[in-house]
């Protein structure tokens, strides 16, 4: 039986782009559909009934009609506009980064309710505390968790022994923390704690590691143990610690995002070419 022509969805708008004369191409992350691209007809006309409901970082209930290529939004009702987030520039820019990562990690036709929940909770937390570093760090770590990519934080990824306090190292490509015995490889760029991490992986062993302070490890474990950003304790990070955590999590997210984008590009290429033929990519 053919699927119904019209369906309803609850979705967060990740981004929009002009489409045709007055339409909007909307990238959504929907509860039951995963990532979804749809057309909102007339949404760029000031009088259009969809205006305002589909701007980025808005959570809406939608009615959609299935199209041959792209589905078409016929109705939209705003469920949460995240007004506090949008009225603060710092919070807004962090929110757009959240949307960019959901877009990067989310897949089409692949629902991920925990990822949607995480994004919505994080946007609310950012609206409550725009300057707080914890909500975005929480988001980055749990984005990895709901994608099945959470770094190992309790055992050495090499020897599997439980980590004792010591001079640990961390590697995104290696999947987490190395104990002092296994972390003999030198730092990639001689990078000190909290700086200069993003410029490359690849020691002699093929996975760049960087020093990981004990207090950063403790905060990572604390973030991983909480169910929602609202459960985070009232904890202020000093600047070196905040920088170290940002460097570690941003590099880890970027590492997986690059792989994800490459594999998506490869899959898209295969689907366009029907799976045959040589793949040529310029990198
Ligand atoms: Zn080890």
Short mmCIF file of C-alpha atoms and ligand atoms in Angstrom, two decimals:
data_model
loop_
_atom_site.label_atom_id
_atom_site.label_comp_id
_atom_site.label_asym_id
_atom_site.label_seq_id
_atom_site.Cartn_x
_atom_site.Cartn_y
_atom_site.Cartn_z
CA UNK A 1 0.00 0.00 0.00
CA UNK A 2 1.31 3.43 -0.88
CA UNK A 3 2.10 5.67 2.08
CA UNK A 4 -0.49 8.41 2.75
CA UNK A 5 -0.04 11.52 0.65
CA UNK A 6 -0.25 13.82 3.65
CA UNK A 7 1.50 13.40 6.96
CA UNK A 8 2.22 15.32 10.12
CA UNK A 9 5.60 15.90 11.68
CA UNK A 10 7.12 17.63 14.68
CA UNK A 11 10.38 19.13 13.60
CA UNK A 12 13.14 21.58 14.43
CA UNK A 13 14.12 23.87 11.54
CA UNK A 14 17.89 23.64 11.05
CA UNK A 15 18.33 26.00 8.12
CA UNK A 16 16.49 27.62 5.24
CA UNK A 17 17.42 28.78 1.77
CA UNK A 18 15.53 30.77 -0.87
CA UNK A 19 13.89 28.52 -3.41
CA UNK A 20 12.21 29.63 -6.62
CA UNK A 21 10.50 33.01 -6.66
CA UNK A 22 8.92 33.15 -3.22
CA UNK A 23 9.45 29.71 -1.70
CA UNK A 24 11.76 28.50 1.00
CA UNK A 25 13.75 25.28 1.05
CA UNK A 26 13.68 24.13 4.66
CA UNK A 27 16.02 21.60 6.27
CA UNK A 28 14.23 20.03 9.23
CA UNK A 29 15.05 17.47 11.86
CA UNK A 30 11.80 15.63 12.52
CA UNK A 31 10.92 13.32 15.37
CA UNK A 32 9.84 10.39 13.22
CA UNK A 33 11.49 11.13 9.89
CA UNK A 34 15.00 12.25 10.86
CA UNK A 35 16.51 14.86 8.58
CA UNK A 36 14.06 16.09 6.01
CA UNK A 37 14.15 18.72 3.31
CA UNK A 38 10.87 20.30 2.27
CA UNK A 39 9.55 23.25 0.34
CA UNK A 40 7.45 25.95 2.01
CA UNK A 41 5.54 27.60 -0.79
CA UNK A 42 5.16 31.35 -0.63
CA UNK A 43 7.04 31.47 2.68
CA UNK A 44 9.11 34.45 1.53
CA UNK A 45 6.06 36.59 0.85
CA UNK A 46 5.33 38.86 3.82
CA UNK A 47 1.72 37.75 3.79
CA UNK A 48 2.48 34.02 3.50
CA UNK A 49 0.78 31.97 6.22
CA UNK A 50 4.00 30.04 6.90
CA UNK A 51 6.09 33.15 7.54
CA UNK A 52 7.77 33.10 10.93
CA UNK A 53 7.01 29.45 11.66
CA UNK A 54 9.94 28.04 9.74
CA UNK A 55 12.85 30.25 10.61
CA UNK A 56 15.94 28.37 11.85
CA UNK A 57 15.79 27.18 15.47
CA UNK A 58 12.00 26.96 15.61
CA UNK A 59 10.23 23.80 16.72
CA UNK A 60 6.98 23.29 14.84
CA UNK A 61 4.14 20.91 14.18
CA UNK A 62 3.78 20.57 10.42
CA UNK A 63 1.50 19.09 7.82
CA UNK A 64 3.33 17.97 4.70
CA UNK A 65 2.34 16.63 1.32
CA UNK A 66 4.58 14.10 -0.30
CA UNK A 67 6.14 15.36 -3.50
CA UNK A 68 8.01 13.56 -6.23
CA UNK A 69 11.34 15.01 -5.13
CA UNK A 70 10.69 17.26 -2.17
CA UNK A 71 7.79 17.22 0.25
CA UNK A 72 5.74 20.39 0.58
CA UNK A 73 4.82 22.05 3.87
CA UNK A 74 1.10 22.89 3.85
CA UNK A 75 0.61 23.99 7.47
CA UNK A 76 2.84 24.97 10.36
CA UNK A 77 2.17 25.68 14.01
CA UNK A 78 4.99 26.89 16.25
CA UNK A 79 5.51 24.76 19.36
CA UNK A 80 8.61 26.54 20.67
CA UNK A 81 10.17 29.63 19.18
CA UNK A 82 13.12 29.68 21.65
CA UNK A 83 12.62 33.42 22.12
CA UNK A 84 15.19 33.83 24.95
CA UNK A 85 17.82 32.15 22.76
CA UNK A 86 17.03 34.33 19.75
CA UNK A 87 17.13 37.55 21.76
CA UNK A 88 20.78 37.03 22.75
CA UNK A 89 23.49 37.07 20.09
CA UNK A 90 25.86 34.73 21.95
CA UNK A 91 23.09 32.20 22.58
CA UNK A 92 21.88 32.52 18.99
CA UNK A 93 25.30 31.83 17.50
CA UNK A 94 25.71 28.80 19.78
CA UNK A 95 22.23 27.66 18.75
CA UNK A 96 23.13 27.91 15.07
CA UNK A 97 26.20 25.76 15.77
CA UNK A 98 23.87 23.18 17.39
CA UNK A 99 21.69 23.23 14.26
CA UNK A 100 24.75 22.85 12.01
CA UNK A 101 25.88 19.79 13.95
CA UNK A 102 22.41 18.20 13.96
CA UNK A 103 22.40 18.75 10.20
CA UNK A 104 25.85 17.15 9.93
CA UNK A 105 25.21 14.16 12.19
CA UNK A 106 21.52 13.58 11.38
CA UNK A 107 20.63 11.36 8.45
CA UNK A 108 17.70 11.50 6.08
CA UNK A 109 15.01 8.86 6.65
CA UNK A 110 16.74 7.90 9.87
CA UNK A 111 14.87 9.06 12.99
CA UNK A 112 16.90 9.81 16.09
CA UNK A 113 14.57 10.94 18.85
CA UNK A 114 17.39 11.27 21.43
CA UNK A 115 19.22 13.64 19.06
CA UNK A 116 16.11 15.80 18.61
CA UNK A 117 15.51 15.82 22.39
CA UNK A 118 19.15 16.76 22.98
CA UNK A 119 18.98 19.64 20.49
CA UNK A 120 15.74 21.03 21.96
CA UNK A 121 17.01 20.73 25.55
CA UNK A 122 20.27 22.43 24.60
CA UNK A 123 18.54 25.34 22.85
CA UNK A 124 16.42 25.88 25.96
CA UNK A 125 19.51 25.72 28.21
CA UNK A 126 21.39 28.20 26.00
CA UNK A 127 18.46 30.60 26.24
CA UNK A 128 18.61 30.39 30.05
CA UNK A 129 22.39 30.84 30.32
CA UNK A 130 23.92 32.29 27.13
CA UNK A 131 27.41 32.81 28.60
CA UNK A 132 27.64 29.43 30.35
CA UNK A 133 30.10 27.07 28.62
CA UNK A 134 28.52 23.90 29.98
CA UNK A 135 25.40 23.58 27.80
CA UNK A 136 27.36 23.53 24.54
CA UNK A 137 30.03 21.18 25.96
CA UNK A 138 27.19 18.96 27.16
CA UNK A 139 25.66 19.06 23.69
CA UNK A 140 28.92 18.14 21.95
CA UNK A 141 29.56 15.17 24.23
CA UNK A 142 26.00 13.87 24.09
CA UNK A 143 25.85 14.40 20.32
CA UNK A 144 28.70 11.89 20.17
CA UNK A 145 26.82 9.62 22.61
CA UNK A 146 23.54 9.55 20.67
CA UNK A 147 25.52 8.93 17.48
CA UNK A 148 27.26 5.92 19.06
CA UNK A 149 30.60 7.76 19.13
CA UNK A 150 31.06 8.59 22.81
CA UNK A 151 34.79 8.62 23.62
CA UNK A 152 35.96 6.13 26.25
CA UNK A 153 36.45 8.02 29.52
CA UNK A 154 36.86 5.26 32.12
CA UNK A 155 39.32 2.69 30.72
CA UNK A 156 42.45 3.13 28.64
CA UNK A 157 41.45 2.59 25.00
CA UNK A 158 44.68 0.68 24.41
CA UNK A 159 45.21 -1.65 27.40
CA UNK A 160 41.61 -1.47 28.75
CA UNK A 161 42.82 -0.97 32.34
CA UNK A 162 40.67 1.38 34.48
CA UNK A 163 42.15 4.87 34.43
CA UNK A 164 43.95 5.98 37.61
CA UNK A 165 44.83 9.62 38.26
CA UNK A 166 47.88 10.38 36.12
CA UNK A 167 49.20 12.06 33.01
CA UNK A 168 46.67 10.83 30.52
CA UNK A 169 46.43 11.64 26.87
CA UNK A 170 43.39 11.89 24.65
CA UNK A 171 42.83 11.07 21.00
CA UNK A 172 39.66 11.64 18.98
CA UNK A 173 40.78 9.19 16.33
CA UNK A 174 41.88 6.70 19.00
CA UNK A 175 38.41 6.75 20.58
CA UNK A 176 39.18 8.30 23.97
CA UNK A 177 41.72 8.32 26.77
CA UNK A 178 45.13 6.64 26.86
CA UNK A 179 46.76 5.78 30.19
CA UNK A 180 50.29 7.14 30.84
CA UNK A 181 51.87 3.77 29.95
CA UNK A 182 50.14 3.55 26.58
CA UNK A 183 50.44 7.24 25.75
CA UNK A 184 54.14 7.22 25.04
CA UNK A 185 53.73 8.82 21.60
CA UNK A 186 54.68 12.53 21.60
CA UNK A 187 52.11 15.28 21.02
CA UNK A 188 51.46 16.13 17.40
CA UNK A 189 52.58 19.73 17.45
CA UNK A 190 54.02 19.80 20.91
CA UNK A 191 50.71 21.43 21.75
CA UNK A 192 50.34 22.47 25.37
CA UNK A 193 47.17 21.80 27.32
CA UNK A 194 44.13 23.43 25.87
CA UNK A 195 45.66 24.92 22.75
CA UNK A 196 46.60 24.15 19.20
CA UNK A 197 44.87 20.83 18.99
CA UNK A 198 42.82 21.15 15.84
CA UNK A 199 45.64 21.32 13.38
CA UNK A 200 46.05 17.66 12.71
CA UNK A 201 46.11 14.07 13.79
CA UNK A 202 48.78 11.61 13.09
CA UNK A 203 51.77 10.73 15.15
CA UNK A 204 54.01 7.87 14.24
CA UNK A 205 51.20 5.59 15.40
CA UNK A 206 48.64 7.23 13.13
CA UNK A 207 46.49 8.75 15.88
CA UNK A 208 47.37 12.13 17.33
CA UNK A 209 47.09 12.39 21.06
CA UNK A 210 47.10 15.41 23.32
CA UNK A 211 47.52 15.82 27.06
CA UNK A 212 44.32 15.50 29.07
CA UNK A 213 44.23 17.07 32.52
CA UNK A 214 42.63 15.15 35.35
CA UNK A 215 40.10 17.91 35.98
CA UNK A 216 39.06 17.96 32.32
CA UNK A 217 38.55 14.19 32.48
CA UNK A 218 36.40 14.64 35.58
CA UNK A 219 34.21 17.27 33.88
CA UNK A 220 33.82 15.06 30.79
CA UNK A 221 32.68 12.18 33.01
CA UNK A 222 30.30 14.48 34.85
CA UNK A 223 28.80 15.75 31.58
CA UNK A 224 28.43 12.20 30.29
CA UNK A 225 26.62 11.10 33.46
CA UNK A 226 23.81 13.66 33.25
CA UNK A 227 20.57 12.88 31.45
CA UNK A 228 19.67 16.44 30.44
CA UNK A 229 21.46 19.80 30.33
CA UNK A 230 18.98 21.04 32.95
CA UNK A 231 20.53 18.50 35.38
CA UNK A 232 23.97 20.09 35.15
CA UNK A 233 25.38 21.27 38.47
CA UNK A 234 26.15 24.91 39.08
CA UNK A 235 29.77 24.68 38.03
CA UNK A 236 31.98 27.50 36.81
CA UNK A 237 34.90 26.52 34.60
CA UNK A 238 38.02 28.65 34.75
CA UNK A 239 39.34 29.75 31.38
CA UNK A 240 42.14 27.19 30.89
CA UNK A 241 39.76 24.34 31.75
CA UNK A 242 37.01 25.71 29.49
CA UNK A 243 39.53 26.07 26.64
CA UNK A 244 40.85 22.54 27.13
CA UNK A 245 37.34 21.05 27.09
CA UNK A 246 36.29 23.10 24.06
CA UNK A 247 39.43 22.06 22.17
CA UNK A 248 38.89 18.37 22.96
CA UNK A 249 35.19 18.23 22.16
CA UNK A 250 35.28 20.50 19.12
CA UNK A 251 38.13 18.46 17.63
CA UNK A 252 36.31 15.19 18.35
CA UNK A 253 33.05 16.40 16.84
CA UNK A 254 34.93 17.75 13.82
CA UNK A 255 36.86 14.51 13.39
CA UNK A 256 33.63 12.48 13.18
CA UNK A 257 31.83 15.14 11.16
CA UNK A 258 34.56 15.07 8.49
CA UNK A 259 34.25 11.30 8.26
CA UNK A 260 30.45 11.53 8.20
CA UNK A 261 30.46 14.16 5.47
CA UNK A 262 32.92 12.13 3.40
CA UNK A 263 30.87 8.95 3.79
CA UNK A 264 27.65 10.84 2.96
CA UNK A 265 29.27 12.39 -0.11
CA UNK A 266 30.38 8.93 -1.14
CA UNK A 267 26.90 7.42 -0.59
CA UNK A 268 25.26 10.30 -2.45
CA UNK A 269 27.66 9.78 -5.31
CA UNK A 270 26.82 6.08 -5.41
CA UNK A 271 23.09 6.75 -5.38
CA UNK A 272 23.44 9.28 -8.20
CA UNK A 273 25.51 6.95 -10.32
CA UNK A 274 23.47 3.87 -9.47
CA UNK A 275 26.34 2.37 -7.52
CA UNK A 276 28.57 1.67 -10.50
CA UNK A 277 31.63 3.28 -11.95
CA UNK A 278 34.75 4.72 -10.48
CA UNK A 279 34.48 7.29 -7.76
CA UNK A 280 36.54 10.38 -8.25
CA UNK A 281 36.67 13.00 -5.59
CA UNK A 282 38.90 15.96 -5.28
CA UNK A 283 40.23 16.37 -1.76
ZN1 LIG B 1 46.81 1.83 28.69
#
